[in-house]
mmCIF file of C-alpha atoms in Angstrom:
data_model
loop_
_atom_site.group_PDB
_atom_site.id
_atom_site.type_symbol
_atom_site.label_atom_id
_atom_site.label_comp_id
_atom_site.label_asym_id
_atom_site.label_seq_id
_atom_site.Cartn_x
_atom_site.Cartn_y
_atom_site.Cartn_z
ATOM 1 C CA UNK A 1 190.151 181.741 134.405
ATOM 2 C CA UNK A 2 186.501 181.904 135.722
ATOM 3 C CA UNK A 3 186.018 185.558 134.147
ATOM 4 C CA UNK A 4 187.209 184.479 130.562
ATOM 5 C CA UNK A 5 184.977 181.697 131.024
ATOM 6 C CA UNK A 6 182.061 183.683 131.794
ATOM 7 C CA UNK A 7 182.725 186.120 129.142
ATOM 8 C CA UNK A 8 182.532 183.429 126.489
ATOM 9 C CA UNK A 9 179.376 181.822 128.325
ATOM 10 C CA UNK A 10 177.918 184.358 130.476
ATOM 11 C CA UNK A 11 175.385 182.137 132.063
ATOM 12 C CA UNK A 12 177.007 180.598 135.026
ATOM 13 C CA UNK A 13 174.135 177.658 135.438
ATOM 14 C CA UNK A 14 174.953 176.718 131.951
ATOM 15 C CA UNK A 15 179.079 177.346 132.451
ATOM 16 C CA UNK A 16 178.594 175.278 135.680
ATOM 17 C CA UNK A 17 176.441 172.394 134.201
ATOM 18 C CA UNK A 18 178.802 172.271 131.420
ATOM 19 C CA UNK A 19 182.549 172.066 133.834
ATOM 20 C CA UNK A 20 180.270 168.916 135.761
ATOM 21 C CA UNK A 21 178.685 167.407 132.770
ATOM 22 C CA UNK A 22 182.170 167.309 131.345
ATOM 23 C CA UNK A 23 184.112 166.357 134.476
ATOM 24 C CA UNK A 24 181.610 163.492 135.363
ATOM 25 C CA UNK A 25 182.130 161.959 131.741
ATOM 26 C CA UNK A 26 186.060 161.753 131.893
ATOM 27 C CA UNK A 27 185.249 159.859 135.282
ATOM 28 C CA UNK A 28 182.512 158.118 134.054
ATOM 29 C CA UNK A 29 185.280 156.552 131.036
ATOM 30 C CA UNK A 30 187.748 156.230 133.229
ATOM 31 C CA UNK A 31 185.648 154.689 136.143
ATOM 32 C CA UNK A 32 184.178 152.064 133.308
ATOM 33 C CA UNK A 33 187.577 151.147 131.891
ATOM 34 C CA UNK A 34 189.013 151.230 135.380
ATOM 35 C CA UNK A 35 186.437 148.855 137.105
ATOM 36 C CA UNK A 36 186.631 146.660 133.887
ATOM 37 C CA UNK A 37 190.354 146.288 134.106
ATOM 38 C CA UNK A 38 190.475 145.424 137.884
ATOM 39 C CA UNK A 39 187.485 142.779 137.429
ATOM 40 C CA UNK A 40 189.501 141.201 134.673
ATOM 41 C CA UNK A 41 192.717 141.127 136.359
ATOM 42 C CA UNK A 42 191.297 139.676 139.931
ATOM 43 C CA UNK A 43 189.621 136.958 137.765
ATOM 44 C CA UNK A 44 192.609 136.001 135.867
ATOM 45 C CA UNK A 45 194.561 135.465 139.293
ATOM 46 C CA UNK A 46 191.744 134.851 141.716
ATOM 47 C CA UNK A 47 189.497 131.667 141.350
ATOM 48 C CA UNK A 48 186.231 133.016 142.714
ATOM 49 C CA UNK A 49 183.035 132.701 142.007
ATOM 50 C CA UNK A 50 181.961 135.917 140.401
ATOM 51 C CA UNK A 51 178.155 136.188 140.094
ATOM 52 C CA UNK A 52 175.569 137.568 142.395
ATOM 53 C CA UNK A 53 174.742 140.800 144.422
ATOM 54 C CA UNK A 54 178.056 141.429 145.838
ATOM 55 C CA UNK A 55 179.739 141.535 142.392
ATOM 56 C CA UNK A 56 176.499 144.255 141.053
ATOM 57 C CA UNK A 57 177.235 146.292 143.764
ATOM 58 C CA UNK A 58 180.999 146.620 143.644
ATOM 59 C CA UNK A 59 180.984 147.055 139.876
ATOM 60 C CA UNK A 60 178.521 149.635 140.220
ATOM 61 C CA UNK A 61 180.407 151.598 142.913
ATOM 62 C CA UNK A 62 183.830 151.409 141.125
ATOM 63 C CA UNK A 63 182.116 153.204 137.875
ATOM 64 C CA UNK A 64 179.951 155.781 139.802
ATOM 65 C CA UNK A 65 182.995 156.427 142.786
ATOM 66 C CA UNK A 66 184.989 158.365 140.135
ATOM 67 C CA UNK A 67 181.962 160.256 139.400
ATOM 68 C CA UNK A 68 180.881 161.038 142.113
ATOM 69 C CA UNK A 69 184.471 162.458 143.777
ATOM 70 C CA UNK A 70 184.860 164.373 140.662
ATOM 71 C CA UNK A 71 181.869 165.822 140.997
ATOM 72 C CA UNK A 72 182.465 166.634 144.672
ATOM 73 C CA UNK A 73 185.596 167.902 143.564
ATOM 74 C CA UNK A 74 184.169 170.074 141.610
ATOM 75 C CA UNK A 75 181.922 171.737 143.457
ATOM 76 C CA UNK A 76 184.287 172.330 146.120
ATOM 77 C CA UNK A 77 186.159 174.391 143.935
ATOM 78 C CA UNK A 78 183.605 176.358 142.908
ATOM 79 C CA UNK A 79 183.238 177.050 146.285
ATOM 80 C CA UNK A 80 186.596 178.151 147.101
ATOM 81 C CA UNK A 81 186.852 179.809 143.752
ATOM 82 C CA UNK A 82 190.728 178.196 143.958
ATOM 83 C CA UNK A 83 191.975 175.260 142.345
ATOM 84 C CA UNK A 84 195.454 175.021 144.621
ATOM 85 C CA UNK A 85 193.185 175.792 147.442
ATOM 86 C CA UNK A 86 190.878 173.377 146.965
ATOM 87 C CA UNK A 87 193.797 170.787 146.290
ATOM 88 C CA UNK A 88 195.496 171.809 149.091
ATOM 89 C CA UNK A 89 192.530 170.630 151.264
ATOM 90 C CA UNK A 90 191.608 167.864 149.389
ATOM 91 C CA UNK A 91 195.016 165.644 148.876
ATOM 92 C CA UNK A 92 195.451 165.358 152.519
ATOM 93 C CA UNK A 93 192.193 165.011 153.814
ATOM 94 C CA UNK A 94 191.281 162.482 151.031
ATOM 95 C CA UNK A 95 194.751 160.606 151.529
ATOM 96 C CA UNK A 96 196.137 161.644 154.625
ATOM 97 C CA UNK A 97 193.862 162.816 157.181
ATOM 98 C CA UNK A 98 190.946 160.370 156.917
ATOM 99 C CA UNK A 99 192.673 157.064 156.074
ATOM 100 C CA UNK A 100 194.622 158.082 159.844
ATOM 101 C CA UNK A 101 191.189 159.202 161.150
ATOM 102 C CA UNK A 102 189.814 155.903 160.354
ATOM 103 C CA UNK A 103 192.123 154.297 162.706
ATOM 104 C CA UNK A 104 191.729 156.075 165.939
ATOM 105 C CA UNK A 105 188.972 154.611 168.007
ATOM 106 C CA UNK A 106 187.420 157.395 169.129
ATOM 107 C CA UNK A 107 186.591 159.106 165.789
ATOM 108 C CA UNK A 108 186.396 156.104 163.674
ATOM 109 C CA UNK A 109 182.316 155.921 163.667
ATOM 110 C CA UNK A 110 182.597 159.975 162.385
ATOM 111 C CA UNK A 111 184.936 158.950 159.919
ATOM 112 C CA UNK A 112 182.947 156.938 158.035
ATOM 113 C CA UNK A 113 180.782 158.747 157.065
ATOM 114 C CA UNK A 114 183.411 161.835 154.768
ATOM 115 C CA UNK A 115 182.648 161.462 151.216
ATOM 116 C CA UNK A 116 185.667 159.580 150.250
ATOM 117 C CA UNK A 117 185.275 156.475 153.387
ATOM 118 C CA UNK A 118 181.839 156.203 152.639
ATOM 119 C CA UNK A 119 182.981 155.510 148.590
ATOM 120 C CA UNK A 120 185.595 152.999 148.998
ATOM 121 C CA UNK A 121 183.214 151.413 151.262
ATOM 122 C CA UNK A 122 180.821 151.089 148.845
ATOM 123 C CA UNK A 123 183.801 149.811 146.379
ATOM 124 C CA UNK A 124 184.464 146.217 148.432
ATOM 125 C CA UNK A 125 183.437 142.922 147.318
ATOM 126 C CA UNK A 126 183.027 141.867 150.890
ATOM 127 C CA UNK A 127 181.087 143.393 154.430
ATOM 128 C CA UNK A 128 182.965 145.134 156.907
ATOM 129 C CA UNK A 129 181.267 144.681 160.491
ATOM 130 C CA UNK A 130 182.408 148.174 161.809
ATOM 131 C CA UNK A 131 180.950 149.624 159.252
ATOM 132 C CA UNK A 132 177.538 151.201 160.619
ATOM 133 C CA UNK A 133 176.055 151.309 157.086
ATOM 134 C CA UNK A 134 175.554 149.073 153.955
ATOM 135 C CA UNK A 135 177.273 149.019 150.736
ATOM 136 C CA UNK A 136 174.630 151.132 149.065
ATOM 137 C CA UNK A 137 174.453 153.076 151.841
ATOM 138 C CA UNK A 138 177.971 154.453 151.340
ATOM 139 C CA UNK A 139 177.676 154.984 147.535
ATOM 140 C CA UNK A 140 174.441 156.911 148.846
ATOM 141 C CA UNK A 141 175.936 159.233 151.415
ATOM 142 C CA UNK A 142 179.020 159.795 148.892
ATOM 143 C CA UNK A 143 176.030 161.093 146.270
ATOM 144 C CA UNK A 144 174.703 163.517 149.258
ATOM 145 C CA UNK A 145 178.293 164.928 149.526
ATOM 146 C CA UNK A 146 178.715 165.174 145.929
ATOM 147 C CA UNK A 147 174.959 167.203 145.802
ATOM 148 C CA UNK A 148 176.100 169.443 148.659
ATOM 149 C CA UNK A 149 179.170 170.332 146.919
ATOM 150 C CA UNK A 150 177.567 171.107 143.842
ATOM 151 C CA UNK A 151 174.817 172.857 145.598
ATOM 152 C CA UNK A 152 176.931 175.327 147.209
ATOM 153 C CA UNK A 153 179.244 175.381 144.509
ATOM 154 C CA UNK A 154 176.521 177.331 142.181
ATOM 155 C CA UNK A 155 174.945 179.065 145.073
ATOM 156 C CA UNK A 156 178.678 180.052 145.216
ATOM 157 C CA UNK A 157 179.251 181.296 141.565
ATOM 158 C CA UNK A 158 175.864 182.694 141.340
ATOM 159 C CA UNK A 159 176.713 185.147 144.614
ATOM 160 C CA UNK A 160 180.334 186.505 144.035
ATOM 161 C CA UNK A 161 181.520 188.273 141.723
ATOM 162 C CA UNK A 162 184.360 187.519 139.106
#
C-alpha cells in the first residue's frame, strides 16, 4: 500500500507526518476516554483519596501511554516496511516475552527499561521499589523509544525504495 500512498502524496516526510499525526490522535481519544473511564470506575468502587501528585502523574501517563506505543508502533513498521511483520514481533514481545522477562531475576533490571515496561510503569498510582527509575522517568524513556522508532522509521522510508 506504501506505493499508492506515495503516488497520491509523493512526499514521504509529509505521508509520514500525516500516518503519525493521525495514529497519535485515535490514541490520544482513546487514551483520554480510556483513562477517564478507569478513574471513574476505581472511584465509584474504591474509597480513596484522589488528589495530589500521584493521581497527575498516572492520569497523565494513561492518556500519553497510548500515544506514545502507537507512535512506536508506527515507526517500527515503517521500518520493517511490513505490517504482519511488525505484528508478529510486537504481540509477543509486548505481551509475551517481556511480561515473562520481567520475572526472571537475572534480566529483570534490563527489562525495565523496553518501551512497553517502562509505560505501564509510568501508568501506576503507587511506587514500585524494584523499579530503578521514577514514574516520569518511565513515561520518559517510553518517549525515547517512541523518537527512535520514528527516527528510523523515516530514515527508513526516505532510503528504500517502493
Amino acid at each position: 500500500m506504501i506505493g499508492l500512498s506515495l503516488t497520491a502524496v509523493p512526499h514521504r516526510g509529509r505521508l509520514y507526518g500525516a500516518k503519525l499525526a493521525l495514529g497519535a490522535a485515535v490514541a490520544l481519544a482513546v487514551g483520554l476516554l480510556g483513562t477517564a473511564g478507569a478513574f471513574t470506575g476505581y472511584a465509584a468502587f474504591v474509597p480513596e483519596a484522589w488528589d495530589g501528585p500521584a493521581l497527575v502523574r498516572s492520569a497523565t501517563a494513561g492518556v500519553l501511554y497510548p500515544v506514545l506505543l502507537v507512535v512506536f508502533c508506527l515507526g517500527l513498521t515503517a521500518v520493517l516496511r511490513n505490517l504482519t511483520a511488525a505484528m508478529g514481533l510486537l504481540l509477543p514481545v509486548v505481551f509475551l516475552l517481556s511480561p515473562l522477562l520481567s520475572g526472571v531475576p537475572v534480566v529483570r533490571h534490563a527489562v525495565q527499561f523496553l518501551p512497553d515496561r517502562a509505560g505501564q510503569y509510568a501508568l501506576l498510582y503507587r511506587d514500585d521499589p524494584q523499579v530503578a527509575y521514577g514514574h516520569w522517568t518511565g513515561l520518559l524513556i517510553m518517549a525515547l523509544w517512541a523518537a527512535a522508532a520514528t527516527w528510523a522509521g523515516i530514515r527508513s522510508l526516505r532510503r528504500q525504495e517502493v
